[in-house]
PDB file of N, CA and C in Angstrom:
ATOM      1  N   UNK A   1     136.063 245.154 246.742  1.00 72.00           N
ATOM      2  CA  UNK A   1     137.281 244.547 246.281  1.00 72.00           C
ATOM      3  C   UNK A   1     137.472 243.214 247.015  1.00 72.00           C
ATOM      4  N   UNK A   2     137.792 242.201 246.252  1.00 80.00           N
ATOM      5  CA  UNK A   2     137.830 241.060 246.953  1.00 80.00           C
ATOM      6  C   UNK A   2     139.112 240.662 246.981  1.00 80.00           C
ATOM      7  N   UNK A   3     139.589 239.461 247.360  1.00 81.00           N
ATOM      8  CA  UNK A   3     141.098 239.028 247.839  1.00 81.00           C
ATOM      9  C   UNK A   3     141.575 238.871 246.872  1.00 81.00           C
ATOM     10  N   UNK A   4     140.939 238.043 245.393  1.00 85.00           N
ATOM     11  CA  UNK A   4     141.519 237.944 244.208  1.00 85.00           C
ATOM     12  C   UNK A   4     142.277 239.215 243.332  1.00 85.00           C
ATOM     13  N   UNK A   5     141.552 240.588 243.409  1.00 86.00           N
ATOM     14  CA  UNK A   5     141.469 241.840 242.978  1.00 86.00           C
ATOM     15  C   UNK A   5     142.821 242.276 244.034  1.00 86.00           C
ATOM     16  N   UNK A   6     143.331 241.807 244.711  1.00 87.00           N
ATOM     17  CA  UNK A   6     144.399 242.187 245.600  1.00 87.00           C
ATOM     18  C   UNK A   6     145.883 241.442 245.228  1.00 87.00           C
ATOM     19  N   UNK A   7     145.668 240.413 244.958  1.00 90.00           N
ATOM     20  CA  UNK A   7     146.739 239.167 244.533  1.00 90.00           C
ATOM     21  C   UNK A   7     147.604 239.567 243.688  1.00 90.00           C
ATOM     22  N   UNK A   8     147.182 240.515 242.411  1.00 90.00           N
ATOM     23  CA  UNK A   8     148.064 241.111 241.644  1.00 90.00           C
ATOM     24  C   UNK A   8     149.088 242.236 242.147  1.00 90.00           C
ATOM     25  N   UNK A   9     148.518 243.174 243.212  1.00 91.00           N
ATOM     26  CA  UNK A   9     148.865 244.483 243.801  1.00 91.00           C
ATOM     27  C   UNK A   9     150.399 243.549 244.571  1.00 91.00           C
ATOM     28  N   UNK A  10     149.934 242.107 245.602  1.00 91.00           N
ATOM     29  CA  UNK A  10     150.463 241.751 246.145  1.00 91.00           C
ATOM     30  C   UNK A  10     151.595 241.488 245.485  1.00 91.00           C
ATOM     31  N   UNK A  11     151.533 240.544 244.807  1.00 93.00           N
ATOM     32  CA  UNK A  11     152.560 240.299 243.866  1.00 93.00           C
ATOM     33  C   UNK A  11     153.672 241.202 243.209  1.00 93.00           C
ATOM     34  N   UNK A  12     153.013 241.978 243.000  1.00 93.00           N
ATOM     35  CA  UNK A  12     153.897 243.571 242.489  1.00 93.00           C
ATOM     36  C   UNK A  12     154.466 243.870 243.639  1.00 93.00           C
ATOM     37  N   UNK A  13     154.033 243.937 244.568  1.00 94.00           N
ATOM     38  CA  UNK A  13     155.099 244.438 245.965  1.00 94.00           C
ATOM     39  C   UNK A  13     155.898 243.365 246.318  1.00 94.00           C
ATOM     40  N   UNK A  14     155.502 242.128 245.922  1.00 95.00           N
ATOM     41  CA  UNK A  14     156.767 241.243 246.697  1.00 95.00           C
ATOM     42  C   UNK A  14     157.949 240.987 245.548  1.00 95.00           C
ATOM     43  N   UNK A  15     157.584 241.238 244.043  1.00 96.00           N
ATOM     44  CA  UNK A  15     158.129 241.455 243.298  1.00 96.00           C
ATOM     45  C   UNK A  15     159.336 242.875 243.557  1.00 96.00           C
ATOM     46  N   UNK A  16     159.368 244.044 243.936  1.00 96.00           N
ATOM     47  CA  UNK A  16     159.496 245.100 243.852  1.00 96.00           C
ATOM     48  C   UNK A  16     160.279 244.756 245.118  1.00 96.00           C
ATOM     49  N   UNK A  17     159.921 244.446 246.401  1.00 96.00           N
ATOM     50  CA  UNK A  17     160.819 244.224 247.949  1.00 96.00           C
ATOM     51  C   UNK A  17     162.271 242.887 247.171  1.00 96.00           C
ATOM     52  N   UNK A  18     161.520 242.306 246.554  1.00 97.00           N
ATOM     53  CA  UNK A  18     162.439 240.704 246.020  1.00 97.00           C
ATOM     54  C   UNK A  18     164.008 241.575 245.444  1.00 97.00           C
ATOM     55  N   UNK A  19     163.183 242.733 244.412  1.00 97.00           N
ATOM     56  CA  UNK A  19     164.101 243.534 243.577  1.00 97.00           C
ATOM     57  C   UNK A  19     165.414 244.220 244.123  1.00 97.00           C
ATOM     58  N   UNK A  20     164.254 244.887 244.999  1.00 97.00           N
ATOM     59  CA  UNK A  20     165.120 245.822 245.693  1.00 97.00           C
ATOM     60  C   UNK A  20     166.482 245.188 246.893  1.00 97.00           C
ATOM     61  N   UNK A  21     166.140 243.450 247.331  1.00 97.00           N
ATOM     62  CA  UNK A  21     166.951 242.827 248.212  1.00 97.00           C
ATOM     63  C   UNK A  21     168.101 242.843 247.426  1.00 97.00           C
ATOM     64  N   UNK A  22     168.020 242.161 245.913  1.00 97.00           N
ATOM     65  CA  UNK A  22     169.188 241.754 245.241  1.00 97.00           C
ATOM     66  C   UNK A  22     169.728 243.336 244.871  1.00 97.00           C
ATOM     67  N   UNK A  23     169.375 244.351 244.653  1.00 97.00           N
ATOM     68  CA  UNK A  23     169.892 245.157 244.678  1.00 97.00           C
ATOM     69  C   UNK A  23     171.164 245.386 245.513  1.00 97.00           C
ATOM     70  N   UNK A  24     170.200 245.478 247.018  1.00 97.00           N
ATOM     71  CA  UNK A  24     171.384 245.778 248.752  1.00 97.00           C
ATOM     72  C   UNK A  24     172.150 245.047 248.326  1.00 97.00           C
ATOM     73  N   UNK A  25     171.955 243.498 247.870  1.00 97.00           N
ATOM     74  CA  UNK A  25     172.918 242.703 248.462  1.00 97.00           C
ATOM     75  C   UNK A  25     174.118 243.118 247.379  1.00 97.00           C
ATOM     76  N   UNK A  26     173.746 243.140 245.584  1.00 97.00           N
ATOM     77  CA  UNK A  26     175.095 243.661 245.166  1.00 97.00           C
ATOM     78  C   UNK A  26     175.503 244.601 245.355  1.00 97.00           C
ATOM     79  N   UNK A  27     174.714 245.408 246.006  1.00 97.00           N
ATOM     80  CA  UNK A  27     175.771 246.833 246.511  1.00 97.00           C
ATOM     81  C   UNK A  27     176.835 246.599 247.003  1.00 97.00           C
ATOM     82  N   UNK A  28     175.831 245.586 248.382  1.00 98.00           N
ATOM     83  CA  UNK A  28     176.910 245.164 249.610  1.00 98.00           C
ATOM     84  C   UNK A  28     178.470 244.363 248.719  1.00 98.00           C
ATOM     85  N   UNK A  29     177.856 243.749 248.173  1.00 97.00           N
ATOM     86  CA  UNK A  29     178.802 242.755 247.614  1.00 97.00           C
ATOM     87  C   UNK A  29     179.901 243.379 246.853  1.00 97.00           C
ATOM     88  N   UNK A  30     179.530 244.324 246.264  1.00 97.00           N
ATOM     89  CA  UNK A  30     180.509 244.948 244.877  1.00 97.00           C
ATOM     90  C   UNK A  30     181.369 246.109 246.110  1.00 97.00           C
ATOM     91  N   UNK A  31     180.473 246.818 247.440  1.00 97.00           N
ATOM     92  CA  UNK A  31     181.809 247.175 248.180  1.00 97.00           C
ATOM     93  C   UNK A  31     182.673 246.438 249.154  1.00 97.00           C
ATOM     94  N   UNK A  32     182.450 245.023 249.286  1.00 97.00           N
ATOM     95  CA  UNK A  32     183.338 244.203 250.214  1.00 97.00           C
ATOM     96  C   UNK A  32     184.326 243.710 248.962  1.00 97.00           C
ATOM     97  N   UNK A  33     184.103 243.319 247.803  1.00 97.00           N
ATOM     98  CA  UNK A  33     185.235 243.325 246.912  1.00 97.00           C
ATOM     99  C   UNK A  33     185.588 244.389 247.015  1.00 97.00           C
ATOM    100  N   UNK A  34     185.257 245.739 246.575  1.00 97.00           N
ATOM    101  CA  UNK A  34     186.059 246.872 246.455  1.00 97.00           C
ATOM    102  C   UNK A  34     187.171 247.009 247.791  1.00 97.00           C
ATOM    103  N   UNK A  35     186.429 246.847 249.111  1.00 96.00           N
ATOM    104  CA  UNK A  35     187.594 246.904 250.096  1.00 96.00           C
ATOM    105  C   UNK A  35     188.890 245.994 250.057  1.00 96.00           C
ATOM    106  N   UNK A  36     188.291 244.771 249.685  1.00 97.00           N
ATOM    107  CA  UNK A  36     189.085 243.255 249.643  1.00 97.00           C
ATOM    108  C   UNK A  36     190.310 244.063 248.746  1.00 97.00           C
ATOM    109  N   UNK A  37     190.074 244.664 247.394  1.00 97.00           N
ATOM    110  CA  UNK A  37     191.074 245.266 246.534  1.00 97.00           C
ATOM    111  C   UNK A  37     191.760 245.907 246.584  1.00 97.00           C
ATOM    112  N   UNK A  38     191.130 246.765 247.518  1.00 94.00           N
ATOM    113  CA  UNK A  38     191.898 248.203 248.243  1.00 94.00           C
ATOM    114  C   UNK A  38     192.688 247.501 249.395  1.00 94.00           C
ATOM    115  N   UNK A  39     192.610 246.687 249.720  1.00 94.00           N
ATOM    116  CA  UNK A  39     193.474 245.882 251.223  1.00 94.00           C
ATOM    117  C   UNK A  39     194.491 245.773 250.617  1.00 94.00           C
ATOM    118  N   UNK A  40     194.026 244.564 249.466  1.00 95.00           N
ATOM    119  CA  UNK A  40     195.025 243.955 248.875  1.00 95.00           C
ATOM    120  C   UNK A  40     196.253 244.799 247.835  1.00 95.00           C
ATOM    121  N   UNK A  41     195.833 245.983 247.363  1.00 94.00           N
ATOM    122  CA  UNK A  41     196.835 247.091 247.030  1.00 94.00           C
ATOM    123  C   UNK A  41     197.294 247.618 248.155  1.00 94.00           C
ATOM    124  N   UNK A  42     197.036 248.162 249.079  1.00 91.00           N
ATOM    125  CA  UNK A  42     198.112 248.961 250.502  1.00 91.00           C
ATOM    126  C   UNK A  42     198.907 247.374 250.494  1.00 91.00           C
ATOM    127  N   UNK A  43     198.438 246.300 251.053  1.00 91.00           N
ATOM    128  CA  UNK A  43     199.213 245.253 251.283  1.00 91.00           C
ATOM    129  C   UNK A  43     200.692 245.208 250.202  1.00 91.00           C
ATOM    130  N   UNK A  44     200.022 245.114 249.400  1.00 92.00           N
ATOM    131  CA  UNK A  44     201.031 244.663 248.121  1.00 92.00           C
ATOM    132  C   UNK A  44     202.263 246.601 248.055  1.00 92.00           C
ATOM    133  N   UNK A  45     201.810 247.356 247.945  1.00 88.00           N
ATOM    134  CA  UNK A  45     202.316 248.595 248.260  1.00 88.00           C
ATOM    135  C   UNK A  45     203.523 248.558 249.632  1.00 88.00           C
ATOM    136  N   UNK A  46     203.190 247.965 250.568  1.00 85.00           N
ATOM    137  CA  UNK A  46     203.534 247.727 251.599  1.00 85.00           C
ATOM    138  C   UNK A  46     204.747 246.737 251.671  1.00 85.00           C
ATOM    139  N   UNK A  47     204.881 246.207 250.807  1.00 87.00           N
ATOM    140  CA  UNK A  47     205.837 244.769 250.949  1.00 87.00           C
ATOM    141  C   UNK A  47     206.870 245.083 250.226  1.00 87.00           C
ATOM    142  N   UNK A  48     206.162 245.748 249.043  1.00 84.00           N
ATOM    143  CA  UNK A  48     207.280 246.346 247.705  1.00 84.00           C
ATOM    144  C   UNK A  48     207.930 247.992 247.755  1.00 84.00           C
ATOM    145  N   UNK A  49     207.520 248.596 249.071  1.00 79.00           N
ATOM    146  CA  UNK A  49     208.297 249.711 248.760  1.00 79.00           C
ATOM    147  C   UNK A  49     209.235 250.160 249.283  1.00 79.00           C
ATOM    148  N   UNK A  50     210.173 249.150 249.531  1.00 76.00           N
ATOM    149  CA  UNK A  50     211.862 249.173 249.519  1.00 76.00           C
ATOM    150  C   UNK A  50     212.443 248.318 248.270  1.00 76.00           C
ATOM    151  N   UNK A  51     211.847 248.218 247.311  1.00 82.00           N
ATOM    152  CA  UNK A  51     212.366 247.259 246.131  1.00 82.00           C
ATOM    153  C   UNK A  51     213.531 248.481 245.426  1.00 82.00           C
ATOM    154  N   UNK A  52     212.778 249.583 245.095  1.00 77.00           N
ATOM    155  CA  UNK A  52     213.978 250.724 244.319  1.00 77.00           C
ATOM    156  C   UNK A  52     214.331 251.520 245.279  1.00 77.00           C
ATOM    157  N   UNK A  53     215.562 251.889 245.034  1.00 72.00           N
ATOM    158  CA  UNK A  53     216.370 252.747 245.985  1.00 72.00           C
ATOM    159  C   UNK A  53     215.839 254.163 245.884  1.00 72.00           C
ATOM    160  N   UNK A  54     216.427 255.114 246.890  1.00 65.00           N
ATOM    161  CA  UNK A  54     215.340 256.461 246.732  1.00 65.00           C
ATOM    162  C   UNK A  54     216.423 257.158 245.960  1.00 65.00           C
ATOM    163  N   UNK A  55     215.488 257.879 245.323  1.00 65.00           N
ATOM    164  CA  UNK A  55     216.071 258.380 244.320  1.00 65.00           C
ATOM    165  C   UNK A  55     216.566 260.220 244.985  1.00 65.00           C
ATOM    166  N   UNK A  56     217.315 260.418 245.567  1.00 65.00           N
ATOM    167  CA  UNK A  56     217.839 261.189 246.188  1.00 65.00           C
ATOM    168  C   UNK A  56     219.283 262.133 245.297  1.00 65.00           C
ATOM    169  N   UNK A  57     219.146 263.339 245.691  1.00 66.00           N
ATOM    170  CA  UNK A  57     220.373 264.340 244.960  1.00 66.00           C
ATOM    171  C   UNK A  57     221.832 263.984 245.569  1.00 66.00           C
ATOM    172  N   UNK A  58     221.076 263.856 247.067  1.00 73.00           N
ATOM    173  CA  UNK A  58     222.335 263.971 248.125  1.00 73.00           C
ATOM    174  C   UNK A  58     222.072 263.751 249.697  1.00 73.00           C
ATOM    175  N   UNK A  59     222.720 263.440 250.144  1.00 75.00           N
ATOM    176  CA  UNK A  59     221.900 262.990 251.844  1.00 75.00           C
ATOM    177  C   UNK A  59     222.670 264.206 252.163  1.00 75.00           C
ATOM    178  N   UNK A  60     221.888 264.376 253.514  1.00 77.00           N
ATOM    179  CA  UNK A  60     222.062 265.721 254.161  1.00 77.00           C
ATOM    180  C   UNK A  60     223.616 266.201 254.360  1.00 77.00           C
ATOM    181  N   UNK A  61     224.414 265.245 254.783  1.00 76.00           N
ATOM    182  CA  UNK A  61     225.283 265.516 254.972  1.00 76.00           C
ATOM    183  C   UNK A  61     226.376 266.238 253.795  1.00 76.00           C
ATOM    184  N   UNK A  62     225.741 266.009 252.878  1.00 77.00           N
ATOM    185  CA  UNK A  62     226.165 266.680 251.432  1.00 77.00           C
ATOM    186  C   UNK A  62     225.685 268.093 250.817  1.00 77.00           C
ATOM    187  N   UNK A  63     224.803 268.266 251.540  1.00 79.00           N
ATOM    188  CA  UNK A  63     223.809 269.290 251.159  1.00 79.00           C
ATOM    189  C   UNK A  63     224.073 270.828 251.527  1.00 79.00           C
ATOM    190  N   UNK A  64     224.223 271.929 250.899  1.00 80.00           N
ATOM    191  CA  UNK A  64     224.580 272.905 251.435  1.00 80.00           C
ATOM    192  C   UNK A  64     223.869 273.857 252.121  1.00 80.00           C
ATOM    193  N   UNK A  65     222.318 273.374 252.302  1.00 80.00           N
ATOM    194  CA  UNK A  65     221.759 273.929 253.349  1.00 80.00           C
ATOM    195  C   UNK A  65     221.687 273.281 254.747  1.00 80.00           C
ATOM    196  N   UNK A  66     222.665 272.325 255.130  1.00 79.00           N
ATOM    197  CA  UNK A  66     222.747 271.678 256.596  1.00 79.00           C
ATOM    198  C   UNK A  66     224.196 271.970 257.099  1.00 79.00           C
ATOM    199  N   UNK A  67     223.823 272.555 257.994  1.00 81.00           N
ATOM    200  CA  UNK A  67     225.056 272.908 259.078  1.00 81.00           C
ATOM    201  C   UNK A  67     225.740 271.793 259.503  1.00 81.00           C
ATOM    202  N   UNK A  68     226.809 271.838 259.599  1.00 79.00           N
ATOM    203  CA  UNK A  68     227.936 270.684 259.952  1.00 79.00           C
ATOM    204  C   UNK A  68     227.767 271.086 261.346  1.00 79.00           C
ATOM    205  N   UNK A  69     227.936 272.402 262.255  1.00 82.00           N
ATOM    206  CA  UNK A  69     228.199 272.460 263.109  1.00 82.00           C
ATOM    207  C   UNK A  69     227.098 272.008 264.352  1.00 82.00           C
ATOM    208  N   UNK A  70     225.920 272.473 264.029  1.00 84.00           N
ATOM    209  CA  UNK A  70     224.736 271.979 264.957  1.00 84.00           C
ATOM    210  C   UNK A  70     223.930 270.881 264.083  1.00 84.00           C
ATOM    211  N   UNK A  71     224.329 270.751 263.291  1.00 80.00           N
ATOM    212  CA  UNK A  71     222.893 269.387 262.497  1.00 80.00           C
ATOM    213  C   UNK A  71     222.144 269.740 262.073  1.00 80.00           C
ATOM    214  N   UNK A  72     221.401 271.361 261.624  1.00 84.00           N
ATOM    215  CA  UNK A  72     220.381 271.749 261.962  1.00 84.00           C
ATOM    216  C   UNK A  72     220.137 272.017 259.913  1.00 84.00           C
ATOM    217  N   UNK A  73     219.508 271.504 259.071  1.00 82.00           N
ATOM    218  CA  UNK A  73     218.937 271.525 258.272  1.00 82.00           C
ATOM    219  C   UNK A  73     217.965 272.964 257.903  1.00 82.00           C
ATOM    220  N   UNK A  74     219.061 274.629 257.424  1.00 81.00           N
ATOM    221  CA  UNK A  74     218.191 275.942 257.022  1.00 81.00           C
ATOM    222  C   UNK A  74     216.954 275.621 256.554  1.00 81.00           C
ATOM    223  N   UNK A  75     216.751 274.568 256.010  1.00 80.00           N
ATOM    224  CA  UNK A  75     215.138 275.117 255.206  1.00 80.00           C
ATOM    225  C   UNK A  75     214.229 274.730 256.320  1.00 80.00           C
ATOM    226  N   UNK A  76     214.659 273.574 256.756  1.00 79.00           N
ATOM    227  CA  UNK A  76     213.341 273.035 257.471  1.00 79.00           C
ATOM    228  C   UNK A  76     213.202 273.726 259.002  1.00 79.00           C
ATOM    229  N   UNK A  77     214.834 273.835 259.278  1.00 79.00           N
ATOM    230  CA  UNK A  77     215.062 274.212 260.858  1.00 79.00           C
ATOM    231  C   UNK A  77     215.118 273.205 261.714  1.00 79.00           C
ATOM    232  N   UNK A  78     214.998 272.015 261.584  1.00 80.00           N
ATOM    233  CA  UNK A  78     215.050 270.926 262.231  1.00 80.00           C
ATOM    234  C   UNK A  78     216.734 270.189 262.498  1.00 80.00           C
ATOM    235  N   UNK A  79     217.019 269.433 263.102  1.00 82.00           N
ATOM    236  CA  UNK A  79     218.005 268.647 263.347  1.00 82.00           C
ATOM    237  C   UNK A  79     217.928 267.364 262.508  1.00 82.00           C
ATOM    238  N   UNK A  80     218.512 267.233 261.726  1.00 78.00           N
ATOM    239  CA  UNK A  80     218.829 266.319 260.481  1.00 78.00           C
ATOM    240  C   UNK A  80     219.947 265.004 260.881  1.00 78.00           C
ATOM    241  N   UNK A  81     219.568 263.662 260.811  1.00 77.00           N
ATOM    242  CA  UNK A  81     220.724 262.780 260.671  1.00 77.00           C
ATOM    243  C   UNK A  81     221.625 263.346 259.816  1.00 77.00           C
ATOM    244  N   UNK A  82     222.836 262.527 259.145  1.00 69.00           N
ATOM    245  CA  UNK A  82     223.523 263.351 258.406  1.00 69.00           C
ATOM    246  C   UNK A  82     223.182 261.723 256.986  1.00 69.00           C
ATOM    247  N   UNK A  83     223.155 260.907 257.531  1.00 73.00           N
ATOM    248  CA  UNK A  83     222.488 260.182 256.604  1.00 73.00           C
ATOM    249  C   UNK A  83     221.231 260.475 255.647  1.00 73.00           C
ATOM    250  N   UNK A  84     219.895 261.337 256.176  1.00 76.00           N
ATOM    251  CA  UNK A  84     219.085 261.391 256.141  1.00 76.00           C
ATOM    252  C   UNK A  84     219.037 262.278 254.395  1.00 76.00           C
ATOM    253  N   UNK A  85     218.278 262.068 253.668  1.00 73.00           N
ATOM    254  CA  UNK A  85     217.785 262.752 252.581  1.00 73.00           C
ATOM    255  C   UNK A  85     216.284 263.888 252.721  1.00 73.00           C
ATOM    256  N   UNK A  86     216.092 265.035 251.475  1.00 74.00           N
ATOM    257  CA  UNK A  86     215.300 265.143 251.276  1.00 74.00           C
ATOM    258  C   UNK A  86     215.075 265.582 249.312  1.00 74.00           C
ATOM    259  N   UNK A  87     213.999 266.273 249.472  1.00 70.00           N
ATOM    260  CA  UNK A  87     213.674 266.481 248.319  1.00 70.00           C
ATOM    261  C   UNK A  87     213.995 268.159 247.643  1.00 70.00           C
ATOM    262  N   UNK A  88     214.622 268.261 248.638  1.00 74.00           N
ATOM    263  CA  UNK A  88     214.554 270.436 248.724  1.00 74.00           C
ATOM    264  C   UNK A  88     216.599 270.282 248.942  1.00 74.00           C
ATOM    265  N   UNK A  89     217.219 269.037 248.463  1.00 73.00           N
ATOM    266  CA  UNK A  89     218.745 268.606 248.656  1.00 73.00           C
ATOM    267  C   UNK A  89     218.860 269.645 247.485  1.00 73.00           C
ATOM    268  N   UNK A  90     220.409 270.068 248.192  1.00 76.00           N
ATOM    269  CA  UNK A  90     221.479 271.044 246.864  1.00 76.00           C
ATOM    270  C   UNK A  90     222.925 270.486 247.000  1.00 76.00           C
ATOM    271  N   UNK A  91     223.155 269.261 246.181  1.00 76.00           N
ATOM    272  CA  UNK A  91     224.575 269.392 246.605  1.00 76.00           C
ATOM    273  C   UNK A  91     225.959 270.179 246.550  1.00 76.00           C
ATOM    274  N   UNK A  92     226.615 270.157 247.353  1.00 73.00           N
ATOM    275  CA  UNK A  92     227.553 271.204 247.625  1.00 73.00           C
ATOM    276  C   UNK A  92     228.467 270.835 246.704  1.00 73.00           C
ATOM    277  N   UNK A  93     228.938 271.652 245.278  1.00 69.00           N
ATOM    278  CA  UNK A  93     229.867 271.259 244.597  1.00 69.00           C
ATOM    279  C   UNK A  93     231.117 271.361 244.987  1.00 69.00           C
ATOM    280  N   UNK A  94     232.222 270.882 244.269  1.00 57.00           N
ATOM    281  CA  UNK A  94     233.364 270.779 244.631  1.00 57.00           C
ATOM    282  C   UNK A  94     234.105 272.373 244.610  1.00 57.00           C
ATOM    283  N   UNK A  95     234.771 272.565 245.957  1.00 47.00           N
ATOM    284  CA  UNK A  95     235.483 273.624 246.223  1.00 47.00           C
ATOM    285  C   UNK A  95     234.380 274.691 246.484  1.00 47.00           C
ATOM    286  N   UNK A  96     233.639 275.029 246.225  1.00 48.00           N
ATOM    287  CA  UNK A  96     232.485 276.085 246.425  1.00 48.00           C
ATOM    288  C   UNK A  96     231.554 275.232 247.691  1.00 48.00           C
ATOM    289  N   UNK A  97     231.167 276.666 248.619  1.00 47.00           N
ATOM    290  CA  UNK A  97     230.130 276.112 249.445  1.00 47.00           C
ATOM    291  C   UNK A  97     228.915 277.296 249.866  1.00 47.00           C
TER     292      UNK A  97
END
């Protein structure tokens, strides 16, 4: 086999390494946009989520599973602002408690 009889083989491999670079690199490339996008949504998420008010039943202090006397919020067991909301709120109707 002489050097000429090799030139083709060669070629095919630097062809095939050439291939495979542009490959990595759009990998690389298509996940540094993907992060760039994903930044840029938490970011944007981040700035805008005090725009709507929370959509709440009743803040604790309304609620008929929080004790007036210790603060202490039955479901969770915790000590509750009286400002504070959740999602498990019952408000206490009028005259009934």
């Amino acid at each position: 086999m002489t050097l000429k009889d090799l030139i083709p083989i060669f070629a095919l491999f630097g062809f095939i390494f050439s291939l495979a670079c542009i490959i990595c690199l759009l990998i690389f490339a298509g996940e540094a946009i993907r992060e760039v996008i994903r930044r840029q949504r938490i970011r944007y998420k981040q700035q805008h989520r005090f725009d709507k008010p929370p959509l709440a039943k009743c803040y604790c202090v309304d609620c008929r599973k929080f004790n007036q006397a210790s603060g202490e919020c039955r479901v969770i067991g915790l000590c509750m602002a009286e400002d504070w909301f959740c999602w498990s709120a019952e408000p206490v109707k009028e005259g009934k408690i």
